[in-house]
Amino acid sequence: MAELIEKPTRIESTGNKPKQIDEYIGRVNSQTDVISIAQMHSPSGWMEPGQRPEFDEFTLVLKGTLCVEYEGGKLEVNPGQAVIARKGEWVRYSTPGAEGAEYIAICLPAFSPDTVNRDSD
């Protein structure tokens, strides 16, 4: 049976500035552990700690620019572009541009604070 997701749940963010995370599908909003789908709104100058997650993350940028650092380099992902961060790879996300960024993040399996493996401070 098809299941309507009427609205997302706002999830607390990590990073140097508040970021809006609206989870539509995932462990919190739909009790789904196989995949998570969330819409992100990151302000200008936002940065989170690096991480080595136990899930693949597929990110589609809608507005602004998302900076993605990885071992050996850095990507700037612009509107209409996407990036894949594979599980087990180190990655760090930020939005240094003046307008911040809006993007959709899909994690497979679903995002979990227990499996994101953030860098310690």
CSV table of C-alpha atoms in Angstrom, one decimal:
chain,number,residue,atom,x,y,z
A,1,MET,CA,0.0,0.0,0.0
A,2,ALA,CA,1.3,3.5,-0.8
A,3,GLU,CA,2.0,5.7,2.2
A,4,LEU,CA,1.6,9.5,2.1
A,5,ILE,CA,4.3,11.5,3.9
A,6,GLU,CA,2.3,14.6,4.8
A,7,LYS,CA,5.2,16.6,6.2
A,8,PRO,CA,8.8,16.4,7.2
A,9,THR,CA,10.3,16.3,10.7
A,10,ARG,CA,12.9,19.0,11.5
A,11,ILE,CA,16.1,17.3,12.6
A,12,GLU,CA,18.7,19.0,14.8
A,13,SER,CA,21.9,19.8,12.8
A,14,THR,CA,25.6,19.7,13.5
A,15,GLY,CA,28.0,22.4,12.5
A,16,ASN,CA,29.2,25.8,13.3
A,17,LYS,CA,25.9,27.5,12.5
A,18,PRO,CA,22.2,26.3,12.6
A,19,LYS,CA,21.1,24.4,9.4
A,20,GLN,CA,17.6,23.3,8.6
A,21,ILE,CA,17.2,19.6,8.0
A,22,ASP,CA,13.7,18.5,7.0
A,23,GLU,CA,13.6,14.7,6.9
A,24,TYR,CA,10.8,13.3,4.7
A,25,ILE,CA,11.8,9.7,4.7
A,26,GLY,CA,14.1,8.1,7.2
A,27,ARG,CA,14.6,6.8,10.7
A,28,VAL,CA,12.8,9.7,12.5
A,29,ASN,CA,9.9,10.8,10.2
A,30,SER,CA,8.8,7.5,8.6
A,31,GLN,CA,10.7,4.9,10.7
A,32,THR,CA,12.5,3.8,7.5
A,33,ASP,CA,16.0,2.5,7.9
A,34,VAL,CA,16.8,1.5,4.4
A,35,ILE,CA,16.9,5.0,2.9
A,36,SER,CA,16.6,8.6,4.1
A,37,ILE,CA,15.6,11.6,2.0
A,38,ALA,CA,15.9,15.1,3.5
A,39,GLN,CA,15.9,18.7,2.3
A,40,MET,CA,18.6,20.9,3.6
A,41,HIS,CA,18.9,24.7,4.0
A,42,SER,CA,22.4,25.7,5.0
A,43,PRO,CA,23.3,29.3,5.7
A,44,SER,CA,26.3,31.2,4.3
A,45,GLY,CA,29.5,30.2,6.2
A,46,TRP,CA,28.1,26.9,7.5
A,47,MET,CA,30.5,24.0,8.0
A,48,GLU,CA,30.2,20.6,9.7
A,49,PRO,CA,32.9,18.3,11.0
A,50,GLY,CA,34.4,15.8,8.6
A,51,GLN,CA,32.9,12.3,8.6
A,52,ARG,CA,33.5,8.8,7.4
A,53,PRO,CA,29.9,7.5,7.1
A,54,GLU,CA,28.7,3.9,6.8
A,55,PHE,CA,26.2,4.9,4.1
A,56,ASP,CA,26.3,6.2,0.6
A,57,GLU,CA,25.1,9.8,0.3
A,58,PHE,CA,23.6,11.2,-2.9
A,59,THR,CA,23.2,15.0,-2.9
A,60,LEU,CA,21.4,17.2,-5.5
A,61,VAL,CA,21.9,21.0,-5.2
A,62,LEU,CA,18.9,23.1,-5.8
A,63,LYS,CA,20.2,26.6,-4.9
A,64,GLY,CA,23.6,28.1,-4.0
A,65,THR,CA,26.8,26.1,-3.9
A,66,LEU,CA,27.7,23.1,-1.7
A,67,CYS,CA,31.4,22.6,-1.1
A,68,VAL,CA,32.4,19.0,-0.7
A,69,GLU,CA,35.9,18.2,0.6
A,70,TYR,CA,37.2,14.7,0.3
A,71,GLU,CA,40.6,13.0,0.8
A,72,GLY,CA,42.7,14.5,-2.0
A,73,GLY,CA,40.5,17.3,-3.2
A,74,LYS,CA,37.4,19.5,-3.1
A,75,LEU,CA,34.3,19.9,-5.3
A,76,GLU,CA,32.0,22.9,-5.7
A,77,VAL,CA,28.5,21.5,-6.5
A,78,ASN,CA,26.2,24.1,-8.1
A,79,PRO,CA,22.4,24.1,-8.8
A,80,GLY,CA,21.4,21.3,-11.1
A,81,GLN,CA,24.5,19.3,-10.2
A,82,ALA,CA,24.8,16.3,-7.9
A,83,VAL,CA,27.6,14.5,-5.9
A,84,ILE,CA,28.0,11.0,-4.6
A,85,ALA,CA,29.9,10.4,-1.4
A,86,ARG,CA,30.6,6.6,-1.0
A,87,LYS,CA,30.4,4.9,2.3
A,88,GLY,CA,33.7,4.6,4.1
A,89,GLU,CA,35.2,7.7,2.3
A,90,TRP,CA,36.1,10.8,4.4
A,91,VAL,CA,34.0,13.8,3.4
A,92,ARG,CA,33.2,17.3,4.8
A,93,TYR,CA,30.3,19.6,3.6
A,94,SER,CA,30.2,23.3,3.8
A,95,THR,CA,28.4,26.3,2.3
A,96,PRO,CA,30.9,29.2,2.1
A,97,GLY,CA,29.0,31.2,-0.5
A,98,ALA,CA,27.1,34.3,0.3
A,99,GLU,CA,23.7,32.7,-0.3
A,100,GLY,CA,24.3,29.4,1.5
A,101,ALA,CA,22.7,26.4,-0.2
A,102,GLU,CA,19.5,24.4,-0.5
A,103,TYR,CA,19.9,20.7,-1.4
A,104,ILE,CA,18.3,17.3,-1.2
A,105,ALA,CA,20.4,14.5,0.5
A,106,ILE,CA,19.6,10.8,0.1
A,107,CYS,CA,21.4,8.3,2.3
A,108,LEU,CA,21.5,4.6,1.6
A,109,PRO,CA,21.0,3.0,4.1
A,110,ALA,CA,19.3,5.8,6.1
A,111,PHE,CA,21.3,8.4,7.9
A,112,SER,CA,22.0,7.7,11.6
A,113,PRO,CA,24.1,9.6,14.1
A,114,ASP,CA,25.5,6.3,15.1
A,115,THR,CA,26.9,5.5,11.6
A,116,VAL,CA,28.0,8.9,10.4
A,117,ASN,CA,31.3,8.7,12.2
A,118,ARG,CA,32.1,12.4,12.6
A,119,ASP,CA,35.6,13.6,13.3
A,120,SER,CA,36.2,14.4,16.9
A,121,ASP,CA,36.9,18.0,17.8
